[in-house]
Amino acid sequence: CSSLSSEIFTFDLVPKTDHYAKPENLNILSSTGLRLTSPKGTRVTELSGISWDADEKILYAVNDEGILYHLQLILKNKAIAGVKVIAEYKLLKKKNKKPLKKKWRDSEGLSSVNHNNGIKGDTELIVSFEGKPRIARYTTTGHFISEVKLPRKLLSKKRYRHKNKALESIIVHPTEGIITAAEFPLKAKPESIQTLYSASGKEWNFLSSKAKGSAVTGLEVLHNGNILVLERAWAGIKNPVVISLSEVKINSCNPPENCDVRKIASLSTTEDWLLDNFEGLAHFKDNQYLVVSDDNDKDFQTTVLVLFEVKPAGKNKISKKGL
């Protein structure tokens, strides 16, 4: 395992002091800094979306440049002991099968289907893009399969609050299908109200974190069918970095009002949490999840991979259903 662990380093994001409030519904199992190099010899940076393939034991990751990575994880005693990049692919165009270019390659969110059915070789990836808002299906080697039809309001960049704040995150829900979210609320929405959008046109509104500059950067499905929402707040050097995790109860809503929200954790640099630009979120197993930070290809930032456990709010599970 030495070759695997050589690409990680100790990065303890938990405060060393005693003056912080420990989150009651969150347990940090492991946090690790990554210095990864692909088999092609390129440095791995700007990871923005991740998805765990339980059948293949591979963590898929996409970055802001339309590159897909296959990561192998080694865990010991519930801690990440090693990470290795075992493959690298460029996401391809649908026509000429050439790599995506410029605004078309800004891949941000990642999810998958057929990744936990006991069958190897049938996983498909679902990727959301920000530069040109859209969602597409890909093979695990980066070949285009098809576009996902979305509500018209999500396709126009003019509806977003910023040209670079579009479809940051995505999940495949067992009963609701593909669900995505904009980083910031659309212009037609109040700034304090975030919205989850399904590809079929359904919407779920919820109150976003109160931290200044809060944005939705990751989504996942909890065992009870509710949505785990990752929010990152950053509003300049005079403001703290705040990472929030919430459970949005999509079956406990009163349109057009908000869905009920359970606060899982709110971590802030004001309490000495060593936080970075966390964007990618993926279910790992049971109540365990992975989150990764986007280092923005900057030397002063770090790619951090965290394994954590969420305390469940309920015991009811929902049946799995394909797209």
PDB file of C-alpha atoms in Angstrom:
ATOM      1  CA  CYS A   1       0.000   0.000   0.000  1.00  0.00           C
ATOM      2  CA  SER A   2       2.993   2.313   0.155  1.00  0.00           C
ATOM      3  CA  SER A   3       2.574   3.493  -3.424  1.00  0.00           C
ATOM      4  CA  LEU A   4      -1.041   4.328  -2.704  1.00  0.00           C
ATOM      5  CA  SER A   5      -0.516   6.207   0.522  1.00  0.00           C
ATOM      6  CA  SER A   6       2.398   8.152  -0.958  1.00  0.00           C
ATOM      7  CA  GLU A   7      -0.141  10.356  -2.751  1.00  0.00           C
ATOM      8  CA  ILE A   8      -1.907  11.477   0.415  1.00  0.00           C
ATOM      9  CA  PHE A   9      -0.868  13.524   3.421  1.00  0.00           C
ATOM     10  CA  THR A  10      -2.317  14.260   6.836  1.00  0.00           C
ATOM     11  CA  PHE A  11      -4.949  16.981   6.794  1.00  0.00           C
ATOM     12  CA  ASP A  12      -6.969  17.202   9.985  1.00  0.00           C
ATOM     13  CA  LEU A  13      -9.804  19.665   9.425  1.00  0.00           C
ATOM     14  CA  VAL A  14     -11.184  19.210  12.973  1.00  0.00           C
ATOM     15  CA  PRO A  15     -10.258  22.126  15.289  1.00  0.00           C
ATOM     16  CA  LYS A  16      -7.387  21.516  17.703  1.00  0.00           C
ATOM     17  CA  THR A  17      -8.977  23.795  20.297  1.00  0.00           C
ATOM     18  CA  ASP A  18     -11.900  23.107  22.624  1.00  0.00           C
ATOM     19  CA  HIS A  19     -13.968  26.223  21.990  1.00  0.00           C
ATOM     20  CA  TYR A  20     -15.939  24.874  19.033  1.00  0.00           C
ATOM     21  CA  ALA A  21     -19.369  23.256  19.119  1.00  0.00           C
ATOM     22  CA  LYS A  22     -19.137  19.638  18.066  1.00  0.00           C
ATOM     23  CA  PRO A  23     -21.876  18.764  15.517  1.00  0.00           C
ATOM     24  CA  GLU A  24     -24.335  16.325  17.043  1.00  0.00           C
ATOM     25  CA  ASN A  25     -25.467  14.779  13.755  1.00  0.00           C
ATOM     26  CA  LEU A  26     -22.081  14.477  12.028  1.00  0.00           C
ATOM     27  CA  ASN A  27     -19.085  12.266  12.711  1.00  0.00           C
ATOM     28  CA  ILE A  28     -15.834  12.952  10.825  1.00  0.00           C
ATOM     29  CA  LEU A  29     -14.221   9.550  10.201  1.00  0.00           C
ATOM     30  CA  SER A  30     -11.234  10.663   8.149  1.00  0.00           C
ATOM     31  CA  SER A  31      -9.831  13.715   6.364  1.00  0.00           C
ATOM     32  CA  THR A  32      -6.928  13.482   3.954  1.00  0.00           C
ATOM     33  CA  GLY A  33      -5.001  15.860   1.741  1.00  0.00           C
ATOM     34  CA  LEU A  34      -4.347  14.685  -1.819  1.00  0.00           C
ATOM     35  CA  ARG A  35      -1.448  15.229  -4.200  1.00  0.00           C
ATOM     36  CA  LEU A  36      -2.535  13.107  -7.126  1.00  0.00           C
ATOM     37  CA  THR A  37      -0.928  12.383 -10.472  1.00  0.00           C
ATOM     38  CA  SER A  38      -2.764  10.553 -13.251  1.00  0.00           C
ATOM     39  CA  PRO A  39      -1.319   7.611 -15.215  1.00  0.00           C
ATOM     40  CA  LYS A  40      -0.728  10.131 -18.015  1.00  0.00           C
ATOM     41  CA  GLY A  41       1.545  12.138 -15.742  1.00  0.00           C
ATOM     42  CA  THR A  42      -0.787  15.110 -15.307  1.00  0.00           C
ATOM     43  CA  ARG A  43      -1.495  16.741 -11.950  1.00  0.00           C
ATOM     44  CA  VAL A  44      -5.057  16.203 -10.728  1.00  0.00           C
ATOM     45  CA  THR A  45      -6.696  19.490  -9.754  1.00  0.00           C
ATOM     46  CA  GLU A  46     -10.116  21.203  -9.478  1.00  0.00           C
ATOM     47  CA  LEU A  47     -12.140  18.127  -8.507  1.00  0.00           C
ATOM     48  CA  SER A  48     -15.756  19.266  -8.413  1.00  0.00           C
ATOM     49  CA  GLY A  49     -17.960  16.162  -8.606  1.00  0.00           C
ATOM     50  CA  ILE A  50     -17.593  12.607  -7.275  1.00  0.00           C
ATOM     51  CA  SER A  51     -19.611   9.381  -7.331  1.00  0.00           C
ATOM     52  CA  TRP A  52     -18.850   6.019  -5.695  1.00  0.00           C
ATOM     53  CA  ASP A  53     -19.274   2.794  -7.719  1.00  0.00           C
ATOM     54  CA  ALA A  54     -19.914   0.043  -5.169  1.00  0.00           C
ATOM     55  CA  ASP A  55     -19.788  -2.670  -7.848  1.00  0.00           C
ATOM     56  CA  GLU A  56     -16.399  -1.637  -9.262  1.00  0.00           C
ATOM     57  CA  LYS A  57     -14.967  -0.194  -6.014  1.00  0.00           C
ATOM     58  CA  ILE A  58     -14.052   2.993  -7.890  1.00  0.00           C
ATOM     59  CA  LEU A  59     -14.562   6.622  -6.960  1.00  0.00           C
ATOM     60  CA  TYR A  60     -15.306   8.580 -10.144  1.00  0.00           C
ATOM     61  CA  ALA A  61     -14.386  12.261 -10.156  1.00  0.00           C
ATOM     62  CA  VAL A  62     -14.741  15.068 -12.688  1.00  0.00           C
ATOM     63  CA  ASN A  63     -12.932  18.376 -12.730  1.00  0.00           C
ATOM     64  CA  ASP A  64     -13.686  21.810 -14.170  1.00  0.00           C
ATOM     65  CA  GLU A  65     -11.842  21.010 -17.405  1.00  0.00           C
ATOM     66  CA  GLY A  66     -14.052  18.100 -18.474  1.00  0.00           C
ATOM     67  CA  ILE A  67     -11.681  15.386 -17.270  1.00  0.00           C
ATOM     68  CA  LEU A  68     -12.950  12.166 -15.690  1.00  0.00           C
ATOM     69  CA  TYR A  69     -10.780  10.275 -13.193  1.00  0.00           C
ATOM     70  CA  HIS A  70     -11.055   6.808 -11.692  1.00  0.00           C
ATOM     71  CA  LEU A  71      -9.752   6.770  -8.112  1.00  0.00           C
ATOM     72  CA  GLN A  72      -8.903   3.718  -6.034  1.00  0.00           C
ATOM     73  CA  LEU A  73      -9.371   4.085  -2.279  1.00  0.00           C
ATOM     74  CA  ILE A  74      -7.703   2.124   0.494  1.00  0.00           C
ATOM     75  CA  LEU A  75      -9.440   2.313   3.873  1.00  0.00           C
ATOM     76  CA  LYS A  76      -8.098   1.083   7.208  1.00  0.00           C
ATOM     77  CA  ASN A  77     -10.050   1.335  10.449  1.00  0.00           C
ATOM     78  CA  LYS A  78     -12.631   3.640   8.796  1.00  0.00           C
ATOM     79  CA  ALA A  79      -9.872   6.004   7.639  1.00  0.00           C
ATOM     80  CA  ILE A  80      -8.626   6.778   4.132  1.00  0.00           C
ATOM     81  CA  ALA A  81      -5.149   5.235   4.021  1.00  0.00           C
ATOM     82  CA  GLY A  82      -4.436   5.564   0.325  1.00  0.00           C
ATOM     83  CA  VAL A  83      -5.713   7.066  -2.928  1.00  0.00           C
ATOM     84  CA  LYS A  84      -4.451   6.332  -6.417  1.00  0.00           C
ATOM     85  CA  VAL A  85      -5.583   7.559  -9.841  1.00  0.00           C
ATOM     86  CA  ILE A  86      -5.989   4.430 -11.950  1.00  0.00           C
ATOM     87  CA  ALA A  87      -7.447   6.016 -15.107  1.00  0.00           C
ATOM     88  CA  GLU A  88      -7.998   9.390 -16.781  1.00  0.00           C
ATOM     89  CA  TYR A  89     -10.410  10.204 -19.619  1.00  0.00           C
ATOM     90  CA  LYS A  90     -11.627  13.361 -21.306  1.00  0.00           C
ATOM     91  CA  LEU A  91     -15.370  13.821 -21.681  1.00  0.00           C
ATOM     92  CA  LEU A  92     -16.146  13.655 -25.395  1.00  0.00           C
ATOM     93  CA  LYS A  93     -18.502  15.404 -27.773  1.00  0.00           C
ATOM     94  CA  LYS A  94     -21.502  13.495 -29.076  1.00  0.00           C
ATOM     95  CA  LYS A  95     -20.733  13.960 -32.795  1.00  0.00           C
ATOM     96  CA  ASN A  96     -17.036  13.717 -33.571  1.00  0.00           C
ATOM     97  CA  LYS A  97     -15.984  12.107 -30.263  1.00  0.00           C
ATOM     98  CA  LYS A  98     -13.396  14.809 -29.674  1.00  0.00           C
ATOM     99  CA  PRO A  99     -12.821  16.316 -26.198  1.00  0.00           C
ATOM    100  CA  LEU A 100     -15.225  19.007 -25.050  1.00  0.00           C
ATOM    101  CA  LYS A 101     -13.893  22.553 -25.378  1.00  0.00           C
ATOM    102  CA  LYS A 102     -14.197  25.845 -23.491  1.00  0.00           C
ATOM    103  CA  LYS A 103     -17.640  26.485 -21.967  1.00  0.00           C
ATOM    104  CA  TRP A 104     -18.883  23.028 -22.966  1.00  0.00           C
ATOM    105  CA  ARG A 105     -16.415  21.198 -20.722  1.00  0.00           C
ATOM    106  CA  ASP A 106     -17.135  22.877 -17.369  1.00  0.00           C
ATOM    107  CA  SER A 107     -18.237  19.669 -15.623  1.00  0.00           C
ATOM    108  CA  GLU A 108     -19.314  20.298 -12.020  1.00  0.00           C
ATOM    109  CA  GLY A 109     -21.753  17.685 -10.744  1.00  0.00           C
ATOM    110  CA  LEU A 110     -21.512  13.897 -10.976  1.00  0.00           C
ATOM    111  CA  SER A 111     -23.827  11.002 -10.184  1.00  0.00           C
ATOM    112  CA  SER A 112     -24.277   7.480 -11.509  1.00  0.00           C
ATOM    113  CA  VAL A 113     -26.762   4.695 -12.177  1.00  0.00           C
ATOM    114  CA  ASN A 114     -26.359   0.905 -12.066  1.00  0.00           C
ATOM    115  CA  HIS A 115     -23.453   1.428  -9.679  1.00  0.00           C
ATOM    116  CA  ASN A 116     -24.836  -0.700  -6.868  1.00  0.00           C
ATOM    117  CA  ASN A 117     -26.751  -3.557  -8.526  1.00  0.00           C
ATOM    118  CA  GLY A 118     -24.156  -6.313  -8.161  1.00  0.00           C
ATOM    119  CA  ILE A 119     -23.373  -6.254 -11.894  1.00  0.00           C
ATOM    120  CA  LYS A 120     -20.009  -5.043 -13.161  1.00  0.00           C
ATOM    121  CA  GLY A 121     -19.608  -3.102 -16.379  1.00  0.00           C
ATOM    122  CA  ASP A 122     -23.043  -1.454 -16.643  1.00  0.00           C
ATOM    123  CA  THR A 123     -22.475   1.806 -14.723  1.00  0.00           C
ATOM    124  CA  GLU A 124     -23.442   5.058 -16.444  1.00  0.00           C
ATOM    125  CA  LEU A 125     -22.406   8.521 -15.301  1.00  0.00           C
ATOM    126  CA  ILE A 126     -24.684  11.556 -15.142  1.00  0.00           C
ATOM    127  CA  VAL A 127     -22.794  14.858 -15.437  1.00  0.00           C
ATOM    128  CA  SER A 128     -24.042  18.415 -14.895  1.00  0.00           C
ATOM    129  CA  PHE A 129     -22.288  21.353 -16.558  1.00  0.00           C
ATOM    130  CA  GLU A 130     -22.051  24.996 -15.576  1.00  0.00           C
ATOM    131  CA  GLY A 131     -20.507  26.949 -18.476  1.00  0.00           C
ATOM    132  CA  LYS A 132     -23.265  25.776 -20.817  1.00  0.00           C
ATOM    133  CA  PRO A 133     -26.039  24.650 -18.442  1.00  0.00           C
ATOM    134  CA  ARG A 134     -27.015  21.097 -19.276  1.00  0.00           C
ATOM    135  CA  ILE A 135     -26.931  17.487 -18.061  1.00  0.00           C
ATOM    136  CA  ALA A 136     -25.642  14.538 -20.074  1.00  0.00           C
ATOM    137  CA  ARG A 137     -25.148  10.796 -19.707  1.00  0.00           C
ATOM    138  CA  TYR A 138     -21.694   9.309 -20.240  1.00  0.00           C
ATOM    139  CA  THR A 139     -19.965   5.962 -20.116  1.00  0.00           C
ATOM    140  CA  THR A 140     -17.343   5.456 -17.426  1.00  0.00           C
ATOM    141  CA  THR A 141     -14.678   6.074 -20.094  1.00  0.00           C
ATOM    142  CA  GLY A 142     -16.030   9.497 -21.045  1.00  0.00           C
ATOM    143  CA  HIS A 143     -18.025   8.623 -24.162  1.00  0.00           C
ATOM    144  CA  PHE A 144     -21.237  10.581 -24.691  1.00  0.00           C
ATOM    145  CA  ILE A 145     -24.507   8.638 -24.473  1.00  0.00           C
ATOM    146  CA  SER A 146     -27.300  11.202 -24.524  1.00  0.00           C
ATOM    147  CA  GLU A 147     -28.487  14.588 -23.322  1.00  0.00           C
ATOM    148  CA  VAL A 148     -30.969  14.744 -20.450  1.00  0.00           C
ATOM    149  CA  LYS A 149     -34.060  16.811 -21.173  1.00  0.00           C
ATOM    150  CA  LEU A 150     -34.430  19.618 -18.638  1.00  0.00           C
ATOM    151  CA  PRO A 151     -37.027  22.308 -17.852  1.00  0.00           C
ATOM    152  CA  ARG A 152     -36.500  25.284 -20.144  1.00  0.00           C
ATOM    153  CA  LYS A 153     -35.748  27.654 -17.257  1.00  0.00           C
ATOM    154  CA  LEU A 154     -32.553  25.710 -16.471  1.00  0.00           C
ATOM    155  CA  LEU A 155     -31.136  25.977 -20.004  1.00  0.00           C
ATOM    156  CA  SER A 156     -30.866  29.769 -20.236  1.00  0.00           C
ATOM    157  CA  LYS A 157     -27.799  31.362 -18.614  1.00  0.00           C
ATOM    158  CA  LYS A 158     -29.715  34.650 -18.387  1.00  0.00           C
ATOM    159  CA  ARG A 159     -31.889  33.151 -15.653  1.00  0.00           C
ATOM    160  CA  TYR A 160     -28.907  32.497 -13.368  1.00  0.00           C
ATOM    161  CA  ARG A 161     -27.508  35.100 -10.978  1.00  0.00           C
ATOM    162  CA  HIS A 162     -24.032  34.697 -12.452  1.00  0.00           C
ATOM    163  CA  LYS A 163     -22.678  33.089 -15.613  1.00  0.00           C
ATOM    164  CA  ASN A 164     -20.536  30.777 -13.503  1.00  0.00           C
ATOM    165  CA  LYS A 165     -23.218  29.823 -10.942  1.00  0.00           C
ATOM    166  CA  ALA A 166     -25.303  27.316 -12.850  1.00  0.00           C
ATOM    167  CA  LEU A 167     -25.806  23.554 -12.425  1.00  0.00           C
ATOM    168  CA  GLU A 168     -23.204  22.825  -9.771  1.00  0.00           C
ATOM    169  CA  SER A 169     -24.629  19.571  -8.402  1.00  0.00           C
ATOM    170  CA  ILE A 170     -26.684  16.534  -9.380  1.00  0.00           C
ATOM    171  CA  ILE A 171     -28.091  13.284  -8.006  1.00  0.00           C
ATOM    172  CA  VAL A 172     -30.206  10.389  -9.250  1.00  0.00           C
ATOM    173  CA  HIS A 173     -33.039   9.852  -6.791  1.00  0.00           C
ATOM    174  CA  PRO A 174     -34.562   6.346  -6.551  1.00  0.00           C
ATOM    175  CA  THR A 175     -38.119   7.588  -7.197  1.00  0.00           C
ATOM    176  CA  GLU A 176     -37.787  11.174  -8.470  1.00  0.00           C
ATOM    177  CA  GLY A 177     -35.051  10.535 -11.046  1.00  0.00           C
ATOM    178  CA  ILE A 178     -32.472  13.199 -11.844  1.00  0.00           C
ATOM    179  CA  ILE A 179     -32.414  16.161  -9.450  1.00  0.00           C
ATOM    180  CA  THR A 180     -30.135  19.181  -9.785  1.00  0.00           C
ATOM    181  CA  ALA A 181     -29.644  22.602  -8.218  1.00  0.00           C
ATOM    182  CA  ALA A 182     -28.145  25.922  -9.218  1.00  0.00           C
ATOM    183  CA  GLU A 183     -25.276  27.184  -7.106  1.00  0.00           C
ATOM    184  CA  PHE A 184     -27.275  30.330  -6.241  1.00  0.00           C
ATOM    185  CA  PRO A 185     -31.066  30.760  -6.594  1.00  0.00           C
ATOM    186  CA  LEU A 186     -32.283  31.768 -10.048  1.00  0.00           C
ATOM    187  CA  LYS A 187     -32.997  35.477 -10.544  1.00  0.00           C
ATOM    188  CA  ALA A 188     -36.734  34.859 -10.285  1.00  0.00           C
ATOM    189  CA  LYS A 189     -36.319  33.408  -6.771  1.00  0.00           C
ATOM    190  CA  PRO A 190     -35.612  35.193  -3.478  1.00  0.00           C
ATOM    191  CA  GLU A 191     -31.931  35.080  -2.568  1.00  0.00           C
ATOM    192  CA  SER A 192     -32.694  33.158   0.637  1.00  0.00           C
ATOM    193  CA  ILE A 193     -34.666  30.383  -1.074  1.00  0.00           C
ATOM    194  CA  GLN A 194     -32.883  27.546  -2.804  1.00  0.00           C
ATOM    195  CA  THR A 195     -34.628  25.103  -5.128  1.00  0.00           C
ATOM    196  CA  LEU A 196     -34.106  21.505  -6.151  1.00  0.00           C
ATOM    197  CA  TYR A 197     -35.220  20.797  -9.726  1.00  0.00           C
ATOM    198  CA  SER A 198     -36.057  17.400 -11.188  1.00  0.00           C
ATOM    199  CA  ALA A 199     -35.564  16.697 -14.864  1.00  0.00           C
ATOM    200  CA  SER A 200     -39.294  15.954 -15.046  1.00  0.00           C
ATOM    201  CA  GLY A 201     -40.178  19.477 -13.868  1.00  0.00           C
ATOM    202  CA  LYS A 202     -40.855  19.062 -10.142  1.00  0.00           C
ATOM    203  CA  GLU A 203     -39.440  21.620  -7.692  1.00  0.00           C
ATOM    204  CA  TRP A 204     -38.699  21.646  -3.954  1.00  0.00           C
ATOM    205  CA  ASN A 205     -37.927  24.955  -2.210  1.00  0.00           C
ATOM    206  CA  PHE A 206     -35.984  25.283   1.025  1.00  0.00           C
ATOM    207  CA  LEU A 207     -34.291  27.966   3.100  1.00  0.00           C
ATOM    208  CA  SER A 208     -30.583  28.146   2.355  1.00  0.00           C
ATOM    209  CA  SER A 209     -27.887  28.570   4.968  1.00  0.00           C
ATOM    210  CA  LYS A 210     -27.791  32.041   6.559  1.00  0.00           C
ATOM    211  CA  ALA A 211     -24.020  32.289   6.048  1.00  0.00           C
ATOM    212  CA  LYS A 212     -23.087  35.119   3.697  1.00  0.00           C
ATOM    213  CA  GLY A 213     -22.363  33.908   0.159  1.00  0.00           C
ATOM    214  CA  SER A 214     -23.830  30.462   0.753  1.00  0.00           C
ATOM    215  CA  ALA A 215     -24.142  28.308  -2.380  1.00  0.00           C
ATOM    216  CA  VAL A 216     -25.314  24.752  -3.053  1.00  0.00           C
ATOM    217  CA  THR A 217     -22.314  22.721  -4.216  1.00  0.00           C
ATOM    218  CA  GLY A 218     -23.311  19.099  -3.611  1.00  0.00           C
ATOM    219  CA  LEU A 219     -26.330  16.792  -3.353  1.00  0.00           C
ATOM    220  CA  GLU A 220     -26.855  13.194  -2.277  1.00  0.00           C
ATOM    221  CA  VAL A 221     -29.720  10.902  -1.279  1.00  0.00           C
ATOM    222  CA  LEU A 222     -30.174   9.841   2.335  1.00  0.00           C
ATOM    223  CA  HIS A 223     -31.497   6.382   3.218  1.00  0.00           C
ATOM    224  CA  ASN A 224     -34.949   7.755   4.001  1.00  0.00           C
ATOM    225  CA  GLY A 225     -35.258   9.349   0.554  1.00  0.00           C
ATOM    226  CA  ASN A 226     -34.579  12.911   1.680  1.00  0.00           C
ATOM    227  CA  ILE A 227     -31.828  15.016   0.127  1.00  0.00           C
ATOM    228  CA  LEU A 228     -28.483  15.713   1.749  1.00  0.00           C
ATOM    229  CA  VAL A 229     -27.463  19.230   0.687  1.00  0.00           C
ATOM    230  CA  LEU A 230     -23.916  20.574   0.871  1.00  0.00           C
ATOM    231  CA  GLU A 231     -23.567  24.368   0.991  1.00  0.00           C
ATOM    232  CA  ARG A 232     -20.334  26.356   0.876  1.00  0.00           C
ATOM    233  CA  ALA A 233     -20.258  29.987   1.969  1.00  0.00           C
ATOM    234  CA  TRP A 234     -17.470  32.317   0.867  1.00  0.00           C
ATOM    235  CA  ALA A 235     -17.817  36.085   0.573  1.00  0.00           C
ATOM    236  CA  GLY A 236     -14.250  37.372   0.553  1.00  0.00           C
ATOM    237  CA  ILE A 237     -11.337  37.347   2.984  1.00  0.00           C
ATOM    238  CA  LYS A 238     -13.191  39.415   5.570  1.00  0.00           C
ATOM    239  CA  ASN A 239     -15.805  36.672   5.951  1.00  0.00           C
ATOM    240  CA  PRO A 240     -15.395  33.120   7.240  1.00  0.00           C
ATOM    241  CA  VAL A 241     -15.646  29.986   5.147  1.00  0.00           C
ATOM    242  CA  VAL A 242     -18.739  28.081   6.273  1.00  0.00           C
ATOM    243  CA  ILE A 243     -19.628  24.551   5.196  1.00  0.00           C
ATOM    244  CA  SER A 244     -23.195  23.457   5.921  1.00  0.00           C
ATOM    245  CA  LEU A 245     -24.884  20.070   5.623  1.00  0.00           C
ATOM    246  CA  SER A 246     -28.674  19.833   5.743  1.00  0.00           C
ATOM    247  CA  GLU A 247     -31.403  17.267   5.212  1.00  0.00           C
ATOM    248  CA  VAL A 248     -34.126  18.614   2.937  1.00  0.00           C
ATOM    249  CA  LYS A 249     -37.320  16.659   3.543  1.00  0.00           C
ATOM    250  CA  ILE A 250     -38.792  16.536   0.049  1.00  0.00           C
ATOM    251  CA  ASN A 251     -41.919  14.713   1.236  1.00  0.00           C
ATOM    252  CA  SER A 252     -42.605  17.331   3.896  1.00  0.00           C
ATOM    253  CA  CYS A 253     -43.248  20.469   1.856  1.00  0.00           C
ATOM    254  CA  ASN A 254     -46.120  22.900   1.533  1.00  0.00           C
ATOM    255  CA  PRO A 255     -45.815  24.561  -1.906  1.00  0.00           C
ATOM    256  CA  PRO A 256     -45.168  27.352  -2.562  1.00  0.00           C
ATOM    257  CA  GLU A 257     -43.643  27.517   0.917  1.00  0.00           C
ATOM    258  CA  ASN A 258     -40.468  25.732   1.971  1.00  0.00           C
ATOM    259  CA  CYS A 259     -39.681  22.094   2.603  1.00  0.00           C
ATOM    260  CA  ASP A 260     -38.751  21.177   6.161  1.00  0.00           C
ATOM    261  CA  VAL A 261     -34.990  21.180   6.743  1.00  0.00           C
ATOM    262  CA  ARG A 262     -32.968  19.377   9.411  1.00  0.00           C
ATOM    263  CA  LYS A 263     -29.628  20.986  10.182  1.00  0.00           C
ATOM    264  CA  ILE A 264     -26.908  18.349  10.268  1.00  0.00           C
ATOM    265  CA  ALA A 265     -23.828  20.518  10.681  1.00  0.00           C
ATOM    266  CA  SER A 266     -22.512  24.038  10.194  1.00  0.00           C
ATOM    267  CA  LEU A 267     -18.715  24.242  10.245  1.00  0.00           C
ATOM    268  CA  SER A 268     -16.932  27.590  10.229  1.00  0.00           C
ATOM    269  CA  THR A 269     -13.353  28.795  10.080  1.00  0.00           C
ATOM    270  CA  THR A 270     -14.263  31.114  12.971  1.00  0.00           C
ATOM    271  CA  GLU A 271     -14.217  27.972  15.140  1.00  0.00           C
ATOM    272  CA  ASP A 272     -10.874  26.873  13.642  1.00  0.00           C
ATOM    273  CA  TRP A 273     -12.284  24.247  11.294  1.00  0.00           C
ATOM    274  CA  LEU A 274      -9.658  23.869   8.554  1.00  0.00           C
ATOM    275  CA  LEU A 275     -12.056  24.176   5.621  1.00  0.00           C
ATOM    276  CA  ASP A 276     -11.557  24.487   1.893  1.00  0.00           C
ATOM    277  CA  ASN A 277     -13.721  24.771  -1.228  1.00  0.00           C
ATOM    278  CA  PHE A 278     -15.825  21.642  -0.705  1.00  0.00           C
ATOM    279  CA  GLU A 279     -17.907  20.815  -3.784  1.00  0.00           C
ATOM    280  CA  GLY A 280     -18.143  17.087  -4.575  1.00  0.00           C
ATOM    281  CA  LEU A 281     -20.417  14.866  -2.468  1.00  0.00           C
ATOM    282  CA  ALA A 282     -21.025  11.112  -2.808  1.00  0.00           C
ATOM    283  CA  HIS A 283     -22.704   8.347  -0.846  1.00  0.00           C
ATOM    284  CA  PHE A 284     -20.160   5.706   0.160  1.00  0.00           C
ATOM    285  CA  LYS A 285     -21.995   3.071   2.197  1.00  0.00           C
ATOM    286  CA  ASP A 286     -24.620   2.870   4.921  1.00  0.00           C
ATOM    287  CA  ASN A 287     -24.741   6.366   6.470  1.00  0.00           C
ATOM    288  CA  GLN A 288     -21.236   7.246   5.281  1.00  0.00           C
ATOM    289  CA  TYR A 289     -20.467   9.891   2.653  1.00  0.00           C
ATOM    290  CA  LEU A 290     -17.445  11.335   0.908  1.00  0.00           C
ATOM    291  CA  VAL A 291     -16.814  14.997   0.172  1.00  0.00           C
ATOM    292  CA  VAL A 292     -13.954  16.525  -1.823  1.00  0.00           C
ATOM    293  CA  SER A 293     -12.695  20.089  -2.205  1.00  0.00           C
ATOM    294  CA  ASP A 294     -11.906  21.919  -5.442  1.00  0.00           C
ATOM    295  CA  ASP A 295      -8.448  23.503  -5.110  1.00  0.00           C
ATOM    296  CA  ASN A 296      -9.152  25.871  -8.043  1.00  0.00           C
ATOM    297  CA  ASP A 297      -5.697  24.894  -9.352  1.00  0.00           C
ATOM    298  CA  LYS A 298      -4.161  27.242  -6.757  1.00  0.00           C
ATOM    299  CA  ASP A 299      -1.002  26.483  -4.773  1.00  0.00           C
ATOM    300  CA  PHE A 300      -2.458  28.000  -1.593  1.00  0.00           C
ATOM    301  CA  GLN A 301      -5.507  25.695  -1.667  1.00  0.00           C
ATOM    302  CA  THR A 302      -5.718  21.976  -1.027  1.00  0.00           C
ATOM    303  CA  THR A 303      -7.579  19.001  -2.448  1.00  0.00           C
ATOM    304  CA  VAL A 304      -9.116  17.402   0.635  1.00  0.00           C
ATOM    305  CA  LEU A 305     -11.069  14.145   0.730  1.00  0.00           C
ATOM    306  CA  VAL A 306     -13.263  13.628   3.789  1.00  0.00           C
ATOM    307  CA  LEU A 307     -15.148  10.526   4.899  1.00  0.00           C
ATOM    308  CA  PHE A 308     -17.969  11.289   7.324  1.00  0.00           C
ATOM    309  CA  GLU A 309     -21.048   9.703   8.858  1.00  0.00           C
ATOM    310  CA  VAL A 310     -24.492  11.261   9.147  1.00  0.00           C
ATOM    311  CA  LYS A 311     -26.719  10.391  12.070  1.00  0.00           C
ATOM    312  CA  PRO A 312     -30.036   9.306  10.505  1.00  0.00           C
ATOM    313  CA  ALA A 313     -33.239  11.098  11.414  1.00  0.00           C
ATOM    314  CA  GLY A 314     -35.566   8.214  10.517  1.00  0.00           C
ATOM    315  CA  LYS A 315     -35.514   4.506   9.827  1.00  0.00           C
ATOM    316  CA  ASN A 316     -37.811   4.347   6.802  1.00  0.00           C
ATOM    317  CA  LYS A 317     -36.149   3.416   3.535  1.00  0.00           C
ATOM    318  CA  ILE A 318     -37.450   3.759   0.003  1.00  0.00           C
ATOM    319  CA  SER A 319     -37.278   1.230  -2.787  1.00  0.00           C
ATOM    320  CA  LYS A 320     -34.721   1.712  -5.528  1.00  0.00           C
ATOM    321  CA  LYS A 321     -35.859   2.541  -9.014  1.00  0.00           C
ATOM    322  CA  GLY A 322     -33.909   3.255 -12.188  1.00  0.00           C
ATOM    323  CA  LEU A 323     -34.107   6.293 -14.419  1.00  0.00           C
TER     324      LEU A 323
END
